[in-house]
Coordinates of C-alpha atoms and ligand atoms in Angstrom, one line a residue:
X1 CA 0.2 0.2 -0.4
X2 CA 2.8 2.5 1.3
X3 CA 4.1 1.5 -2.5
X4 CA 1.5 2.8 -4.6
X5 CA 0.9 5.8 -2.7
X6 CA 4.6 7.0 -3.1
X7 CA 4.8 5.8 -6.9
X8 CA 1.0 7.8 -7.2
X9 CA 2.5 10.6 -5.5
X10 CA 5.9 10.5 -8.3
X11 CA 3.0 10.5 -11.3
X12 CA 2.9 14.1 -11.6
X13 CA 6.8 14.5 -11.1
X14 CA 8.1 12.3 -13.6
X15 CA 4.9 14.0 -16.2
X16 CA 6.3 17.1 -15.4
X17 CA 9.9 16.5 -15.8
X18 CA 9.0 14.7 -19.4
X19 CA 8.3 18.3 -20.5
X20 CA 11.4 19.5 -20.6
X21 CA 14.0 18.1 -22.9
X22 CA 16.8 20.2 -21.3
X23 CA 17.3 22.7 -18.0
X24 CA 15.7 26.4 -19.2
X25 CA 19.2 28.1 -18.3
X26 CA 19.0 31.5 -17.0
X27 CA 19.0 34.7 -18.8
X28 CA 16.9 33.2 -21.8
X29 CA 15.0 35.7 -23.8
X30 CA 12.5 35.7 -26.5
X31 CA 11.9 38.9 -28.9
X32 CA 9.1 38.8 -30.8
X33 CA 8.0 42.0 -33.1
X34 CA 4.0 42.1 -34.5
X35 CA 2.0 43.7 -36.9
X36 CA 5.1 44.2 -40.0
X37 CA 5.3 48.0 -39.4
X38 CA 8.2 49.1 -42.0
X39 CA 10.9 50.0 -39.2
X40 CA 11.0 46.1 -38.5
X41 CA 12.9 45.8 -41.9
X42 CA 14.6 49.4 -42.0
X43 CA 15.5 49.5 -38.3
X44 CA 14.7 46.0 -36.1
X45 CA 16.8 43.4 -38.5
X46 CA 19.7 45.1 -38.9
X47 CA 20.1 45.9 -35.3
X48 CA 19.5 42.6 -34.3
X49 CA 22.3 41.1 -37.1
X50 CA 24.7 43.8 -35.4
X51 CA 23.7 42.1 -31.8
X52 CA 23.7 38.6 -33.2
X53 CA 20.4 37.8 -32.1
X54 CA 17.3 35.8 -33.3
X55 CA 13.6 36.9 -33.4
X56 CA 10.2 36.2 -34.2
X57 CA 8.6 38.7 -36.5
X58 CA 4.6 38.0 -36.5
X59 CA 3.4 39.3 -39.8
X60 CA -0.4 40.2 -41.2
X61 CA -1.6 43.0 -43.5
X62 CA -2.6 45.3 -41.3
X63 CA -6.1 47.4 -42.4
X64 CA -6.2 49.7 -43.6
X65 CA -2.5 50.7 -44.7
X66 CA -0.8 47.7 -45.3
X67 CA -0.4 48.4 -48.7
X68 CA 1.2 51.6 -47.8
X69 CA 5.2 50.6 -47.9
X70 CA 6.0 53.8 -45.9
X71 CA 4.2 52.6 -42.9
X72 CA 4.4 48.5 -43.6
X73 CA 7.0 46.1 -44.8
X74 CA 5.7 44.1 -48.2
X75 CA 6.2 40.6 -48.6
X76 CA 9.4 41.2 -50.3
X77 CA 10.6 43.1 -47.5
X78 CA 8.9 40.1 -45.2
X79 CA 10.9 37.1 -47.3
X80 CA 14.0 39.1 -46.9
X81 CA 13.9 38.6 -42.9
X82 CA 13.3 35.3 -43.4
X83 CA 16.3 34.8 -45.4
X84 CA 18.1 36.8 -43.2
X85 CA 17.4 33.6 -40.7
X86 CA 14.6 35.5 -38.5
X87 CA 11.3 33.7 -37.6
X88 CA 8.4 34.6 -39.6
X89 CA 5.2 33.9 -37.9
X90 CA 1.6 33.8 -38.2
X91 CA -0.6 37.1 -36.6
X92 CA -3.4 36.5 -39.1
X93 CA -3.8 38.2 -42.4
X94 CA -6.2 40.9 -41.4
X95 CA -5.1 41.1 -37.5
X96 CA -8.0 39.8 -36.6
X97 CA -9.5 39.3 -33.4
X98 CA -10.2 35.6 -32.8
X99 CA -12.3 35.2 -29.8
X100 CA -15.1 35.9 -31.9
X101 CA -14.2 34.5 -35.2
X102 CA -16.1 31.2 -36.4
X103 CA -13.6 28.4 -36.8
X104 CA -13.6 28.5 -40.4
X105 CA -12.7 32.1 -40.9
X106 CA -9.8 31.5 -38.8
X107 CA -8.6 28.6 -40.5
X108 CA -8.4 31.1 -43.9
X109 CA -6.9 33.7 -41.8
X110 CA -3.8 31.4 -40.5
X111 CA -3.9 29.9 -43.7
X112 CA -3.4 32.9 -46.2
X113 CA -0.3 33.7 -44.0
X114 CA 1.0 30.4 -44.4
X115 CA 0.5 30.2 -48.1
X116 CA 2.0 33.6 -48.3
X117 CA 5.4 32.3 -46.7
X118 CA 5.2 29.0 -48.7
X119 CA 4.8 30.8 -52.3
X120 CA 7.9 33.2 -50.9
X121 CA 10.1 29.7 -50.1
X122 CA 9.4 30.8 -46.5
X123 CA 9.0 28.0 -43.9
X124 CA 5.6 27.5 -43.2
X125 CA 4.8 28.9 -39.6
X126 CA 4.9 27.0 -36.4
X127 CA 4.1 29.8 -33.7
X128 CA 1.2 32.3 -33.9
X129 CA 0.6 35.8 -31.7
X130 CA -3.1 36.5 -30.8
X131 CA -3.9 39.5 -32.6
X132 CA -5.0 42.2 -30.2
X133 CA -4.6 39.1 -27.4
X134 CA -8.4 37.7 -28.3
X135 CA -8.2 34.2 -27.7
X136 CA -10.4 31.3 -26.9
X137 CA -10.1 27.7 -25.9
X138 CA -11.5 26.8 -29.1
X139 CA -8.5 28.4 -31.1
X140 CA -6.6 25.4 -29.7
X141 CA -7.7 22.8 -31.3
X142 CA -7.5 25.0 -35.0
X143 CA -3.8 25.3 -34.0
X144 CA -3.3 21.7 -32.8
X145 CA -4.8 20.2 -35.9
X146 CA -2.2 22.5 -37.9
X147 CA 0.6 22.1 -36.0
X148 CA 1.5 24.8 -34.2
X149 CA 3.9 24.7 -31.3
X150 CA 3.7 27.7 -29.5
X151 CA 0.8 30.5 -29.2
X152 CA 1.9 34.3 -27.6
X153 CA -0.3 36.0 -25.6
X154 CA -0.1 39.2 -23.2
X155 CA 0.4 39.4 -19.2
X156 CA 3.3 40.8 -18.3
X157 CA 4.8 37.9 -16.6
X158 CA 7.9 35.0 -17.4
X159 CA 6.9 32.2 -18.8
X160 CA 6.6 29.0 -16.9
X161 CA 7.2 26.1 -19.1
X162 CA 5.8 23.8 -16.3
X163 CA 2.9 25.6 -15.5
X164 CA 1.9 27.7 -18.9
X165 CA 0.0 25.9 -21.5
X166 CA 2.4 26.3 -24.9
X167 CA -1.1 28.1 -26.4
X168 CA -0.9 30.7 -23.8
X169 CA 2.5 32.0 -23.6
X170 CA 2.5 34.9 -21.6
X171 CA 4.6 38.2 -22.6
X172 CA 5.5 41.9 -22.1
X173 CA 4.8 44.5 -24.4
X174 CA 7.2 47.7 -24.7
X175 CA 6.0 50.9 -25.4
X176 CA 8.1 54.7 -25.3
X177 CA 7.3 55.0 -21.1
X178 CA 7.7 51.3 -19.9
X179 CA 11.5 51.2 -19.1
X180 CA 11.4 50.3 -15.4
X181 CA 8.8 47.7 -16.1
X182 CA 11.0 45.6 -19.1
X183 CA 14.0 45.8 -17.0
X184 CA 12.6 44.2 -14.0
X185 CA 10.9 41.8 -16.7
X186 CA 14.8 40.8 -17.9
X187 CA 15.3 40.1 -14.1
X188 CA 12.8 37.6 -14.1
X189 CA 14.8 34.9 -16.6
X190 CA 16.3 32.7 -14.2
X191 CA 15.1 29.4 -12.2
X192 CA 13.0 28.2 -15.4
X193 CA 11.5 31.6 -15.8
X194 CA 11.8 32.4 -20.0
X195 CA 11.0 36.2 -20.3
X196 CA 9.2 37.0 -23.5
X197 CA 8.9 40.4 -25.3
X198 CA 6.4 41.8 -27.8
X199 CA 7.3 44.6 -29.6
X200 CA 5.7 46.9 -31.7
X201 CA 7.4 49.5 -34.3
X202 CA 10.6 51.0 -33.7
X203 CA 9.2 53.4 -34.2
X204 CA 5.5 52.3 -34.7
X205 CA 3.7 55.5 -37.0
X206 CA 0.4 53.9 -37.3
X207 CA 0.1 52.9 -33.5
X208 CA 1.9 55.5 -31.2
X209 CA 0.7 54.2 -28.4
X210 CA 2.5 50.9 -28.7
X211 CA 6.0 52.7 -30.2
X212 CA 9.7 51.9 -28.9
X213 CA 11.5 54.6 -30.0
X214 CA 15.0 53.6 -31.7
X215 CA 17.6 54.7 -28.5
X216 CA 15.3 52.8 -25.8
X217 CA 15.4 49.7 -28.5
X218 CA 19.4 50.1 -28.8
X219 CA 19.4 50.6 -24.9
X220 CA 17.5 47.3 -24.5
X221 CA 19.7 45.1 -27.2
X222 CA 22.7 46.9 -25.3
X223 CA 21.5 45.9 -22.1
X224 CA 20.9 42.0 -23.0
X225 CA 24.2 42.0 -25.1
X226 CA 26.5 43.6 -21.7
X227 CA 24.5 40.7 -19.2
X228 CA 25.1 37.9 -21.3
X229 CA 21.5 36.9 -22.2
X230 CA 21.1 34.3 -24.5
X231 CA 18.3 35.8 -27.0
X232 CA 16.4 33.7 -29.3
X233 CA 13.2 33.1 -31.7
X234 CA 10.1 31.6 -29.9
X235 CA 10.5 28.6 -32.3
X236 CA 13.6 27.7 -30.6
X237 CA 12.5 27.1 -27.3
X238 CA 11.3 24.0 -29.1
X239 CA 14.8 22.6 -28.7
X240 CA 14.4 23.4 -24.5
X241 CA 10.3 21.8 -24.5
X242 CA 8.4 19.1 -25.2
X243 CA 5.1 20.8 -26.9
X244 CA 3.0 17.8 -27.2
X245 CA 4.0 16.5 -23.5
X246 CA 3.2 19.9 -22.3
X247 CA -0.1 20.1 -23.9
X248 CA -1.4 17.0 -22.9
X249 CA -0.5 17.5 -19.1
X250 CA -0.7 21.3 -18.4
X251 CA -4.0 22.4 -18.0
X252 CA -4.8 25.9 -19.9
X253 CA -5.5 28.3 -16.8
X254 CA -8.1 31.3 -18.7
X255 CA -7.6 33.5 -15.1
X256 CA -4.1 34.3 -15.2
X257 CA -3.2 37.6 -16.9
X258 CA -3.0 37.0 -20.7
X259 CA -3.4 41.0 -21.9
X260 CA -1.0 43.6 -22.2
Ligands
LIG1 ZN1 -0.7 42.8 -33.5

């Protein structure tokens, strides 16, 4: 009887240990860039290369001005990011709030970006970011059916791969005024916690409330470099995390903060 109790007590420990393929190092940071503003191509990508950092670009055709190349990247520029080695990932075709979207429409929004990437010789995206942090559990079935590994939300806290469902990754979003919060966030990249940042434009001409000024962006990159952070794209978390196991073992918790 005692043996049985011990075995039952150990099941969750063994189960959760299977989620990690290897230990999460301290100072692990994921940089993500949303909405395909023009500055991602002209400013962000060259700076990231200069520092040797990887990153994920969550692209969409942001209405109504996505075709205006002074405001947004065109698909040739997005293709160029992929050729530079960055991850080009899915943010839906039209920046759709998916919580109220019929399933078929969500699928077609995803597939538009997948087909664009495929036609340009880019990898078909395996990570997703919820536009406007709008999400629901029904989206999980669609993402799982299409083979997505991770989906990023908000919430301003560190990602704990043993507790957070792979389709509910938390992140902090930067803006012109929250430098102290972001510098504090970097300190959370320890003891198994992974820090994921959401950037918009540097600058963001269309959405100034999520603008990150160039000087501040450079400061963040310099800080990460000076302090020996490992800076990766979201897809690279698959080398640390068995997403299938994580999906099986972790109950999604919608009560946690998920918006920025
Ligand atoms: Zn967005």
